[in-house]
XYZ file of C-alpha atoms in Angstrom:
757
model
C -2.865 -33.727 7.843
C -5.163 -30.915 6.979
C -5.956 -28.703 4.083
C -6.376 -24.989 4.499
C -7.595 -22.227 2.239
C -8.372 -18.506 2.164
C -6.763 -15.384 3.277
C -8.808 -12.350 2.616
C -8.279 -8.694 3.272
C -8.848 -7.554 -0.191
C -8.838 -11.136 -1.456
C -6.331 -13.887 -1.013
C -5.962 -17.632 -0.770
C -3.291 -19.641 0.977
C -2.914 -23.387 0.819
C -1.093 -25.191 3.589
C -0.146 -28.458 5.239
C 0.458 -28.335 9.014
C 3.957 -28.873 10.336
C 3.233 -30.481 13.624
C 0.848 -29.588 16.395
C -2.804 -29.649 15.361
C -4.022 -27.861 18.442
C -6.013 -24.679 18.174
C -3.831 -21.601 18.040
C -4.979 -18.417 19.714
C -5.441 -15.014 18.219
C -3.737 -11.860 19.328
C -3.841 -8.143 18.527
C -2.420 -7.793 15.060
C -2.376 -5.512 12.080
C -5.059 -5.098 9.441
C -5.103 -7.584 6.579
C -7.718 -10.239 6.156
C -6.340 -13.730 6.356
C -8.343 -16.867 5.919
C -7.435 -20.435 6.277
C -9.384 -23.325 4.916
C -8.885 -26.856 6.020
C -9.996 -29.961 4.192
C -9.016 -33.603 3.884
C -5.361 -34.235 4.604
C -3.654 -31.169 3.241
C -3.738 -27.625 4.620
C -4.691 -24.802 2.288
C -4.923 -21.194 3.207
C -6.601 -18.534 1.134
C -6.162 -14.834 1.476
C -9.081 -12.912 0.075
C -9.018 -9.175 -0.537
C -9.857 -7.023 2.385
C -12.175 -4.125 1.767
C -10.814 -0.697 2.500
C -11.424 0.601 6.021
C -12.422 3.980 7.290
C -13.111 5.672 10.593
C -16.698 6.344 11.702
C -18.655 7.906 14.508
C -19.262 4.505 16.103
C -17.147 5.248 19.154
C -19.140 8.412 19.732
C -22.277 6.338 20.233
C -23.937 7.049 16.900
C -24.721 4.489 14.223
C -23.720 6.427 11.129
C -21.475 4.510 8.724
C -19.972 7.113 6.381
C -19.938 6.647 2.634
C -17.153 9.078 1.937
C -14.043 8.247 -0.057
C -12.454 5.188 1.523
C -8.764 4.930 2.169
C -6.651 2.074 3.383
C -6.215 1.315 7.039
C -4.373 3.440 9.531
C -0.679 2.952 9.802
C 0.767 1.577 12.988
C 1.276 4.096 15.766
C 4.965 4.332 14.914
C 5.067 6.518 11.816
C 8.841 6.965 11.724
C 11.157 4.183 10.613
C 14.377 3.720 12.572
C 16.816 1.124 11.369
C 18.192 -0.744 14.435
C 21.625 0.462 15.495
C 22.667 -3.179 15.828
C 20.556 -5.017 13.244
C 19.924 -8.635 14.174
C 20.435 -11.592 11.875
C 19.066 -15.094 12.129
C 22.607 -16.355 12.727
C 22.917 -14.007 15.733
C 19.588 -15.210 17.115
C 20.530 -18.865 16.802
C 23.950 -18.319 18.339
C 22.456 -16.512 21.344
C 19.788 -19.177 21.931
C 22.431 -21.898 21.818
C 24.575 -19.976 24.319
C 21.589 -19.902 26.701
C 20.835 -23.592 26.010
C 17.384 -22.785 24.660
C 16.199 -25.528 22.277
C 14.665 -24.359 19.013
C 13.927 -25.488 15.485
C 13.619 -23.683 12.166
C 10.263 -22.562 10.824
C 9.362 -20.847 7.583
C 9.601 -17.277 8.826
C 10.123 -17.813 12.557
C 12.221 -19.864 14.969
C 10.143 -22.041 17.310
C 11.191 -22.398 20.965
C 9.595 -23.398 24.306
C 7.770 -20.495 25.920
C 9.524 -18.643 28.730
C 6.160 -17.625 30.161
C 4.584 -21.053 30.741
C 5.550 -23.363 33.593
C 7.295 -26.429 32.147
C 5.307 -29.655 32.374
C 6.773 -33.046 33.173
C 9.902 -33.877 35.096
C 12.416 -31.105 35.833
C 15.136 -31.076 33.206
C 13.036 -33.025 30.710
C 13.545 -32.068 27.076
C 10.414 -30.302 25.779
C 8.697 -31.742 22.729
C 8.132 -29.705 19.586
C 4.410 -29.636 20.352
C 5.192 -27.356 23.305
C 7.217 -24.872 21.217
C 4.778 -21.973 21.464
C 7.336 -19.130 21.396
C 7.871 -17.757 17.886
C 10.862 -15.521 17.083
C 10.840 -13.607 13.791
C 13.970 -14.445 11.790
C 14.204 -10.963 10.296
C 13.431 -8.639 13.219
C 13.831 -10.805 16.336
C 10.323 -9.879 17.521
C 8.753 -12.688 19.546
C 5.256 -13.882 20.393
C 4.070 -16.502 22.872
C 0.810 -17.881 21.517
C -0.106 -19.437 24.869
C -0.006 -16.185 26.858
C 0.047 -13.553 24.071
C 3.217 -12.091 25.592
C 5.201 -10.280 22.927
C 8.141 -7.934 22.597
C 11.376 -7.085 20.845
C 14.527 -9.167 20.595
C 16.060 -7.024 23.350
C 13.055 -7.816 25.591
C 13.579 -11.528 25.033
C 17.270 -11.255 25.851
C 16.431 -9.407 29.085
C 13.947 -12.132 30.075
C 16.510 -14.887 29.470
C 19.157 -13.008 31.460
C 16.779 -12.561 34.407
C 15.765 -16.219 34.337
C 19.392 -17.331 34.270
C 20.493 -14.920 37.005
C 17.656 -15.822 39.396
C 17.539 -19.498 38.485
C 13.866 -19.396 37.469
C 12.277 -21.975 35.201
C 9.799 -19.466 33.731
C 8.604 -15.873 34.021
C 5.133 -14.426 34.467
C 3.718 -13.087 31.237
C 2.546 -9.986 33.120
C 6.065 -8.587 32.910
C 5.349 -7.867 29.227
C 1.564 -7.780 28.780
C 0.378 -4.186 28.579
C 3.953 -2.940 28.734
C 4.204 0.749 27.942
C 0.428 1.348 28.052
C -0.520 4.682 29.600
C -3.606 5.172 31.828
C -5.241 7.110 28.986
C -4.652 4.201 26.603
C -6.067 1.763 29.135
C -9.158 3.945 29.527
C -9.589 4.153 25.756
C -9.242 0.379 25.443
C -11.900 -0.159 28.119
C -14.264 2.255 26.370
C -13.740 0.521 23.010
C -14.350 -2.888 24.593
C -17.647 -1.598 25.995
C -18.582 -0.435 22.483
C -17.709 -3.874 21.105
C -20.086 -5.590 23.532
C -22.789 -3.016 22.812
C -22.640 -3.692 19.071
C -22.485 -7.433 19.576
C -25.449 -7.542 21.972
C -27.477 -5.254 19.670
C -26.885 -7.394 16.574
C -29.173 -10.267 15.606
C -28.195 -13.825 14.547
C -29.523 -14.780 11.128
C -31.527 -17.599 12.667
C -33.662 -14.981 14.464
C -34.424 -12.978 11.315
C -37.579 -13.557 9.338
C -36.996 -15.604 6.181
C -37.841 -12.680 3.886
C -35.589 -10.290 5.787
C -32.702 -12.778 5.884
C -33.008 -13.349 2.131
C -33.077 -9.594 1.490
C -29.878 -9.117 3.537
C -28.130 -11.934 1.679
C -29.157 -10.429 -1.652
C -27.826 -7.052 -0.565
C -24.405 -8.558 0.181
C -24.528 -11.021 -2.751
C -24.248 -14.078 -0.491
C -27.535 -15.769 -1.320
C -25.765 -19.136 -1.567
C -24.295 -18.864 1.933
C -26.475 -20.895 4.289
C -27.606 -19.847 7.752
C -25.644 -22.801 9.127
C -22.398 -21.395 7.716
C -23.170 -17.924 9.075
C -23.913 -19.403 12.501
C -20.738 -21.467 12.398
C -18.645 -18.308 11.990
C -20.786 -16.234 14.373
C -21.879 -13.698 11.740
C -24.758 -11.420 12.794
C -26.808 -8.536 11.353
C -26.831 -5.019 12.855
C -30.161 -3.437 11.887
C -29.533 0.288 12.653
C -26.859 0.516 9.935
C -27.931 -2.604 7.973
C -24.465 -4.099 8.356
C -23.034 -7.573 8.710
C -21.143 -8.054 11.989
C -18.047 -10.279 12.091
C -16.745 -11.092 15.590
C -13.170 -11.240 16.823
C -12.698 -13.923 19.448
C -9.157 -14.162 20.797
C -6.884 -14.639 23.750
C -6.488 -17.677 25.996
C -10.180 -17.542 26.963
C -11.441 -16.886 23.391
C -13.219 -13.771 24.643
C -14.902 -11.215 22.378
C -12.243 -8.586 21.601
C -13.651 -6.696 18.635
C -16.114 -6.554 15.749
C -16.051 -5.560 12.111
C -19.141 -4.039 10.493
C -19.518 -4.437 6.754
C -22.054 -2.307 4.889
C -22.986 -2.577 1.207
C -24.339 -0.140 -1.362
C -24.798 -0.011 -5.104
C -21.828 1.405 -6.966
C -22.324 4.942 -8.250
C -20.294 4.211 -11.392
C -21.519 0.680 -12.100
C -25.160 0.030 -11.105
C -24.580 -3.715 -11.407
C -21.732 -3.724 -8.859
C -21.730 -3.521 -5.078
C -19.344 -1.378 -3.033
C -18.445 -2.356 0.526
C -17.439 -0.167 3.456
C -15.750 -1.646 6.528
C -15.660 -0.264 10.045
C -13.807 -1.855 12.933
C -14.111 -1.500 16.690
C -11.550 -1.078 18.153
C -9.999 1.288 15.603
C -8.206 -0.265 12.664
C -4.714 0.217 14.119
C -5.674 -2.057 17.030
C -7.876 -4.510 15.118
C -5.838 -7.671 14.604
C -8.423 -10.325 13.977
C -7.708 -13.495 12.026
C -11.349 -14.186 11.287
C -12.146 -17.882 11.366
C -8.924 -18.949 13.096
C -10.737 -20.627 16.049
C -12.280 -23.014 13.506
C -8.900 -24.079 12.089
C -8.223 -27.556 13.352
C -11.951 -28.206 13.831
C -12.293 -26.376 10.593
C -15.209 -8.653 0.971
C -12.690 -10.471 3.245
C -14.932 -12.316 5.595
C -17.402 -13.050 2.795
C -14.738 -15.052 0.976
C -14.034 -17.023 4.145
C -17.670 -18.057 4.275
C -17.653 -18.906 0.564
C -14.562 -21.117 0.669
C -15.618 -22.823 3.875
C -18.982 -23.755 2.395
C -18.157 -24.090 -1.314
C -14.892 -26.014 -1.005
C -15.294 -27.576 2.423
C -12.173 -25.755 3.564
C -11.914 -23.730 6.790
C -10.911 -20.115 6.243
C -9.082 -17.330 8.069
C -9.269 -13.614 7.185
C -6.500 -11.052 7.613
C -7.696 -7.843 9.269
C -6.142 -5.558 6.606
C -6.369 -5.376 2.856
C -3.928 -6.871 0.413
C -1.695 -3.849 0.931
C -0.038 -5.377 4.020
C 0.891 -8.679 5.623
C 2.359 -7.646 9.000
C 5.166 -9.870 10.338
C 3.295 -10.148 13.637
C 0.783 -12.455 11.911
C 3.427 -14.869 10.659
C 3.626 -16.998 13.856
C -0.006 -18.041 13.351
C 0.843 -19.360 9.887
C 3.838 -21.446 10.931
C 1.670 -24.527 11.540
C 1.029 -24.915 7.800
C 3.376 -26.663 5.408
C 1.636 -25.504 2.247
C -0.006 -22.145 1.665
C -2.173 -21.134 -1.289
C -2.887 -17.432 -1.736
C -6.111 -16.347 -3.405
C -6.100 -12.577 -3.146
C -8.896 -11.723 -5.531
C -9.611 -11.387 -9.208
C -7.496 -8.415 -10.259
C -3.855 -7.716 -11.054
C -3.213 -5.741 -7.876
C -4.244 -8.726 -5.793
C -1.967 -10.881 -7.945
C 0.966 -8.555 -7.230
C 0.196 -8.663 -3.507
C 0.088 -12.466 -3.466
C 3.556 -12.640 -5.028
C 4.917 -10.170 -2.471
C 3.331 -11.968 0.486
C 4.691 -15.315 -0.684
C 8.214 -13.967 -0.085
C 7.439 -13.463 3.598
C 5.651 -16.773 3.951
C 8.337 -18.733 2.102
C 8.302 -19.193 -1.664
C 8.786 -22.940 -1.550
C 5.602 -23.616 0.402
C 3.359 -21.101 -1.386
C 1.054 -21.525 -4.360
C -0.937 -18.757 -6.038
C -4.398 -18.664 -7.594
C -4.014 -16.642 -10.777
C -6.814 -14.079 -11.255
C -8.987 -14.274 -14.349
C -12.543 -14.520 -15.594
C -12.727 -18.178 -14.592
C -11.169 -17.519 -11.169
C -12.702 -14.418 -9.537
C -12.660 -13.816 -5.781
C -14.110 -16.712 -3.737
C -17.455 -15.100 -2.862
C -18.081 -14.216 -6.501
C -16.927 -17.640 -7.674
C -19.414 -19.326 -5.332
C -22.227 -17.074 -6.567
C -21.352 -18.039 -10.168
C -21.437 -21.731 -9.317
C -17.684 -22.317 -9.723
C -15.995 -25.354 -8.222
C -13.853 -23.693 -5.541
C -11.996 -26.878 -4.655
C -10.892 -27.230 -8.285
C -9.724 -23.592 -8.365
C -7.585 -24.129 -5.268
C -6.197 -27.374 -6.632
C -5.135 -25.588 -9.821
C -2.982 -23.016 -7.994
C 0.505 -22.569 -9.449
C 3.804 -22.600 -7.486
C 4.972 -19.190 -6.275
C 8.461 -19.798 -7.635
C 9.589 -21.534 -10.809
C 12.706 -23.651 -10.811
C 13.510 -22.054 -14.146
C 11.703 -20.205 -16.918
C 12.911 -21.497 -20.238
C 10.067 -20.949 -22.665
C 7.154 -18.716 -23.539
C 4.786 -21.412 -22.326
C 5.616 -20.534 -18.717
C 5.128 -16.836 -19.433
C 2.003 -17.232 -21.531
C -0.545 -16.736 -18.739
C 1.362 -13.756 -17.330
C 1.365 -12.056 -20.725
C -2.354 -12.712 -21.178
C -3.042 -11.316 -17.697
C -1.337 -8.033 -18.584
C -3.181 -7.775 -21.914
C -6.556 -8.496 -20.303
C -6.051 -6.036 -17.434
C -4.382 -3.070 -19.092
C -5.828 -0.471 -16.694
C -4.663 -2.348 -13.602
C -1.267 -3.119 -15.102
C -0.818 0.603 -15.782
C -0.816 1.177 -12.015
C -2.550 3.388 -9.457
C -4.036 6.556 -10.950
C -3.519 10.024 -9.502
C -6.704 11.852 -8.532
C -5.133 15.326 -8.448
C -3.083 15.075 -11.638
C -5.191 13.752 -14.532
C -2.634 14.972 -17.070
C -0.001 12.795 -15.386
C -2.333 9.812 -15.774
C -2.721 10.608 -19.458
C 1.035 10.500 -20.056
C 2.431 8.017 -17.494
C -0.820 5.969 -17.283
C -0.270 5.301 -13.566
C 2.091 4.592 -10.689
C 3.610 1.109 -10.956
C 5.588 -1.028 -8.527
C 9.181 -1.944 -9.268
C 9.982 1.229 -11.227
C 12.550 3.990 -10.654
C 11.470 7.588 -11.227
C 14.050 10.379 -11.429
C 12.663 13.834 -10.673
C 14.534 17.100 -11.122
C 13.905 20.825 -11.332
C 15.599 24.178 -10.730
C 16.637 25.137 -7.207
C 13.741 26.825 -5.421
C 11.136 25.749 -7.987
C 9.204 23.624 -5.459
C 10.481 20.116 -6.156
C 9.886 18.849 -2.611
C 6.477 20.528 -2.381
C 5.344 19.087 -5.707
C 6.602 15.545 -5.154
C 5.089 15.520 -1.640
C 1.668 16.189 -3.169
C 2.215 13.514 -5.815
C 3.143 11.000 -3.098
C 0.268 12.153 -0.863
C -2.190 11.623 -3.704
C -1.084 7.993 -4.005
C -0.930 7.490 -0.247
C -4.565 8.579 0.077
C -5.415 5.728 -2.291
C -3.725 3.111 -0.111
C -0.161 3.123 -1.500
C 2.067 2.492 1.538
C 4.641 5.286 1.372
C 8.043 5.820 2.999
C 9.653 9.273 2.934
C 13.393 9.769 3.192
C 13.800 13.527 3.503
C 17.455 14.440 4.025
C 17.121 18.088 3.016
C 14.239 19.247 5.235
C 13.255 17.753 8.585
C 10.218 15.516 9.046
C 8.225 18.088 11.048
C 8.362 20.599 8.223
C 7.626 17.944 5.614
C 4.650 16.654 7.602
C 3.379 20.231 7.926
C 3.537 20.665 4.146
C 1.736 17.389 3.492
C -0.930 18.090 6.137
C -1.607 21.468 4.525
C -1.890 19.787 1.116
C -4.147 17.125 2.616
C -6.528 19.643 4.217
C -6.297 22.051 1.240
C -6.204 25.076 3.555
C -3.942 27.168 5.784
C -4.249 25.461 9.152
C -2.361 28.366 10.758
C -5.574 30.339 10.306
C -7.817 27.424 11.372
C -6.118 25.886 14.409
C -9.475 24.771 15.795
C -9.653 22.360 12.837
C -6.161 20.952 13.388
C -7.211 17.883 15.415
C -9.887 16.991 12.865
C -7.464 16.999 9.936
C -4.608 15.498 11.963
C -6.796 12.528 12.937
C -7.606 11.848 9.297
C -4.017 12.403 8.171
C -2.862 9.935 10.829
C -4.921 7.236 9.133
C -2.748 7.326 6.002
C -0.177 4.521 5.484
C 2.638 7.081 5.595
C 6.038 6.618 7.267
C 9.159 8.766 7.577
C 12.819 7.852 7.901
C 14.466 9.617 10.829
C 17.556 10.620 8.839
C 18.449 14.240 8.201
C 21.525 15.516 6.417
C 24.200 13.369 4.823
C 23.701 9.607 5.059
C 25.469 6.479 3.927
C 23.748 4.650 1.073
C 23.986 1.247 2.776
C 22.245 2.515 5.908
C 19.469 4.043 3.816
C 18.954 0.857 1.787
C 18.920 -1.284 4.943
C 16.289 0.992 6.448
C 14.182 0.786 3.296
C 14.383 -3.008 3.304
C 13.473 -3.043 6.998
C 10.411 -0.844 6.312
C 9.272 -3.031 3.416
C 9.330 -6.113 5.635
C 7.447 -4.428 8.496
C 4.996 -2.202 6.620
C 4.875 -3.582 3.043
C 6.021 -0.260 1.598
C 5.078 0.250 -2.078
C 6.591 3.704 -2.688
C 9.845 5.208 -1.387
C 10.686 8.885 -1.934
C 14.342 9.934 -1.574
C 14.937 13.694 -1.298
C 17.618 13.922 -2.502
C 20.499 11.964 -4.004
C 23.186 14.592 -3.348
C 22.751 14.198 0.422
C 23.882 10.575 0.194
C 27.095 11.371 -1.615
C 28.789 13.296 1.204
C 29.408 10.167 3.285
C 31.271 8.361 0.556
C 35.028 8.234 0.069
C 36.177 11.650 -1.117
C 39.042 10.120 -3.078
C 36.568 8.426 -5.403
C 35.239 10.253 -8.426
C 31.890 11.831 -7.473
C 30.277 10.738 -10.729
C 31.295 7.137 -10.019
C 29.776 7.461 -6.536
C 26.537 8.781 -8.002
C 26.412 5.970 -10.559
C 26.858 3.456 -7.735
C 23.995 4.982 -5.723
C 21.645 5.143 -8.708
C 22.456 1.530 -9.579
C 21.742 0.483 -5.983
C 18.305 2.132 -6.042
C 17.561 0.589 -9.441
C 18.372 -2.870 -8.094
C 16.355 -2.249 -4.926
C 13.245 -1.178 -6.852
C 13.371 -4.279 -9.049
C 14.173 -6.836 -6.355
C 11.751 -5.429 -3.775
C 8.931 -4.721 -6.255
C 8.774 -1.212 -4.820
C 8.558 2.111 -6.676
C 11.451 4.451 -5.857
C 11.216 8.175 -6.602
C 14.667 9.780 -6.558
C 15.050 13.555 -6.530
C 18.265 14.800 -8.140
C 19.378 18.417 -8.451
C 20.148 19.565 -12.003
C 23.297 21.162 -13.292
C 23.330 24.924 -13.257
C 21.670 26.327 -16.370
C 20.949 29.809 -17.629
C 17.751 31.289 -16.202
C 16.168 31.618 -19.645
C 16.890 28.012 -20.669
C 14.614 25.055 -20.025
C 16.007 21.915 -18.423
C 16.526 18.773 -20.472
C 17.193 15.160 -19.560
C 20.876 15.914 -20.044
C 20.578 18.631 -17.367
C 20.376 16.018 -14.580
C 23.495 16.270 -12.456
C 26.132 13.573 -13.043
C 26.596 11.142 -15.860
C 23.886 9.715 -18.090
C 23.415 6.656 -15.854
C 20.598 8.249 -13.839
C 18.424 8.834 -16.902
C 19.408 5.485 -18.411
C 18.503 3.471 -15.306
C 15.263 5.369 -14.684
C 11.928 4.116 -15.943
C 10.468 7.617 -15.752
C 12.141 11.038 -15.894
C 10.097 14.028 -14.691
C 11.285 17.623 -14.940
C 9.657 20.517 -13.122
C 10.182 23.429 -15.526
C 10.166 27.008 -14.269
C 10.445 30.244 -16.184
C 12.291 32.298 -13.612
C 11.959 35.551 -15.548
C 8.158 35.229 -15.692
C 5.840 36.116 -12.808
C 2.437 35.540 -14.402
C 0.441 32.305 -13.983
C 1.767 29.408 -16.036
C 5.406 29.927 -15.097
C 5.690 26.274 -13.972
C 5.052 23.119 -15.978
C 5.790 19.417 -15.594
C 7.601 17.639 -18.409
C 7.658 13.863 -18.726
C 10.770 13.307 -20.818
C 10.992 9.520 -20.405
C 8.317 6.872 -19.965
C 9.559 3.324 -20.345
C 6.085 1.827 -19.846
C 4.600 2.888 -23.183
C 6.851 5.665 -24.475
C 4.385 8.559 -24.166
C 6.001 11.866 -23.208
C 4.680 15.385 -22.938
C 4.409 18.563 -20.927
C 1.543 20.290 -19.113
C 1.328 23.514 -17.091
C 0.927 23.786 -13.335
C -0.540 26.526 -11.173
C 0.778 26.828 -7.625
C -1.799 27.634 -4.944
C 0.139 29.115 -2.055
C -2.684 28.881 0.488
C -2.840 25.084 0.230
C 0.724 24.508 -1.060
C -0.732 22.489 -3.931
C -0.122 22.332 -7.647
C -2.964 21.977 -10.075
C -3.586 21.884 -13.790
C -4.983 25.285 -14.830
C -8.695 25.404 -15.505
C -10.005 25.376 -19.043
C -9.198 28.485 -21.117
C -6.566 29.650 -18.649
C -2.954 29.139 -19.658
C -3.442 25.516 -20.565
C -1.129 23.757 -23.000
C -3.175 21.707 -25.399
C -2.425 19.331 -28.208
C -3.690 20.379 -31.635
C -3.522 18.090 -34.643
C -2.111 19.256 -37.959
C -5.537 18.958 -39.609
C -7.150 21.127 -36.919
C -4.416 23.716 -37.256
C -4.871 23.945 -41.028
C -8.663 24.093 -40.699
C -8.468 26.846 -38.083
C -6.033 28.828 -40.223
C -8.274 28.490 -43.289
C -11.321 29.604 -41.297
C -9.430 32.580 -39.978
C -8.267 33.560 -43.458
C -11.727 33.190 -45.001
C -13.830 34.759 -42.293
C -11.672 37.517 -40.877
C -9.356 38.591 -43.617
C -10.887 42.083 -43.732
C -10.437 42.527 -39.992
C -6.673 41.981 -40.143
C -4.696 45.194 -40.885
C -2.473 45.008 -43.981
C 0.602 45.807 -41.899
C 0.059 42.723 -39.748
C -0.452 40.563 -42.844
C 2.872 41.702 -44.259
C 4.585 41.101 -40.935
C 3.195 37.591 -40.687
C 4.422 36.772 -44.204
C 7.843 38.179 -43.448
C 8.403 35.631 -40.623
C 7.593 32.070 -41.751
C 6.491 29.524 -39.168
C 9.292 27.134 -40.122
C 11.967 29.645 -39.155
C 10.302 30.326 -35.810
C 10.039 26.615 -35.110
C 13.731 26.140 -35.709
C 14.565 28.761 -33.108
C 11.911 28.002 -30.482
C 9.447 25.144 -31.188
C 7.250 25.875 -28.167
C 7.008 29.576 -28.978
C 6.109 28.750 -32.603
C 3.437 26.301 -31.542
C 2.047 28.831 -29.077
C 1.929 31.538 -31.738
C 0.100 29.248 -34.153
C -2.378 28.218 -31.475
C -3.094 31.813 -30.517
C -3.761 32.718 -34.172
C -6.115 29.770 -34.554
C -7.869 30.509 -31.265
C -8.649 34.031 -32.465
C -11.036 32.591 -35.016
C -12.092 29.256 -33.620
C -11.871 27.779 -30.124
C -10.845 24.130 -29.921
C -12.133 22.182 -26.946
C -9.579 20.081 -25.005
C -11.336 16.780 -25.596
C -11.434 17.433 -29.341
C -7.760 18.378 -29.331
C -6.725 15.233 -27.517
C -8.873 13.056 -29.738
C -7.199 14.394 -32.827
C -3.962 12.489 -32.011
C -1.058 12.253 -34.516
C 1.966 14.486 -33.971
C 0.400 17.326 -31.960
C 1.566 20.894 -31.668
C 1.334 22.611 -28.299
C -1.289 25.291 -28.006
C -1.636 27.900 -25.269
C -5.144 29.314 -25.008
C -5.515 32.939 -24.003
């Protein structure tokens, strides 16, 4: 028995005990999370540490510049549209088919294990294969298969075709070449050869730590905060130093011959916001979509992401494996390599986002075999824990089960409550970079919530929500779009324009540049258009979550899913059913769902309210957040649009702020200071401004205007139109004394809305 620990992409720890064969498993091209396994004693523990965010560089062009621009999460897989299989497969179907073909198999945690079809059987003809020879892994959810001996892989349909051919021709096995490289064009083969040449160039140009001078080696370790990592540990994992960009180089050895298949370069720099912190930038060759390294896997069985692998291996005596992507994704294609472990401990870092990721990943790996290292001051990420002198073996041993048999008292919730209180900013969710006012009210974008968004027809609901989703996607939130009202080409055009912040029609020579960057976003589209059945949509969403770890689903819009339902059923009952289904999906899948719903028809001069949402009150009741895009249709000047947050279940804050629409870039923005900006003014400020105006400018006000102001009290105006009254008061105060936005917001209490100018 073995003990394994560490999975790191953005930080994670898995603890495992092997099921059977202890032989070395081989790596294959996979996705981009960092996974690390640590082995020790007689129990297997695996730790997943957080993977640093990746970005593209000029490495493939032959230069050595590692950019320090804003980092985003790794590129999505080449397939950016999500099709739900016409005939979705179930594990019962897979088992029944294998039995009909007399293929022996046994159950794994996330895969079925069977003898490989691509390896010549050993022993006597007709002999029953042992479980140690079961190197073919079939995903229970998708039917995808992988042979770890030959790296042959394909879909469930491909496997069925192979079995049919073998049976028809009476063959005992097939050559793996029938599937290896399947579907690869000559251009792709040429690109792969060029990238492989770059890999060898970087590797041959890098220097082992044993060849560096002692002072230089110590300086490099200090730069990456790994002073306690010995040269022996670095040599054991093959880590080198690339001098031109002052980067650590982590190799990817894989395939049957354990050949060099790729490298990851990790650079470090002092944080601009926190001088005491270090920021890391990762670059992979080949590109991130093709980089599928499980760093450290060749050491399993003998024994930043990779930095945590080194820390756990040395500090706890446990071998480690790193996932090639951050804690935003655990691709199903990596699961066959984890089947050998009976127990898995996830250590995904020291923050709440890593904690959320570890709970999500444990569902794929199997809740019963997973344990989680809870983040906290005493349990930071492995590399930091080693630097602080923590006992890493004790941290791993103290991991808690991923699933409770039952929760019956506050004692079992106590640590969770403390974690939320101690990490309020992270619990609040991912912040928007383009909409600071939305951050101020909603505090952030959180998993597991349902947001209902509405607005008048033609007001720009799809355009606005696409920018809101794009903002989050650029920060690594895996996003799935279900656009039933406009097709995906038009939607992608809108989002690309918002991404580039310019009219690409007038700059077609820049299209490839922006398209390449846009392609890196973790953004996927459903292929539906027009009316769709709710069950099909939900199945597709669940399918996408399993494959791509989707965190945010946008449905545009609800009315397009009602046309496929039984017309004899009350349409409000149908809508309630659909809303309830999305509410349940968001909670169970820990995924944020944004649902666009058209409002009821209102008069053009009336603002929408929560009650204006089409249907019964169930939509607003089930929703965690209700957003309303307000539009004054009879107004053409700037400030005609505003966003109202009328419900916020997280902390109860609600409010409204104006939006300016920039047609050239199809973006919405908060107006600049002193230009049609709604601001909050406290009662004390309002009274002080009024007193100053009365004392300092009484002579300048004509008597007729004084009489008119007295004839129309503020209270009466407020009763008829509160916003107009607040605006009038603010304008009067602004005439004598300008109030800065930060002062207005700091004043607090029950604010009145003020329009400046």
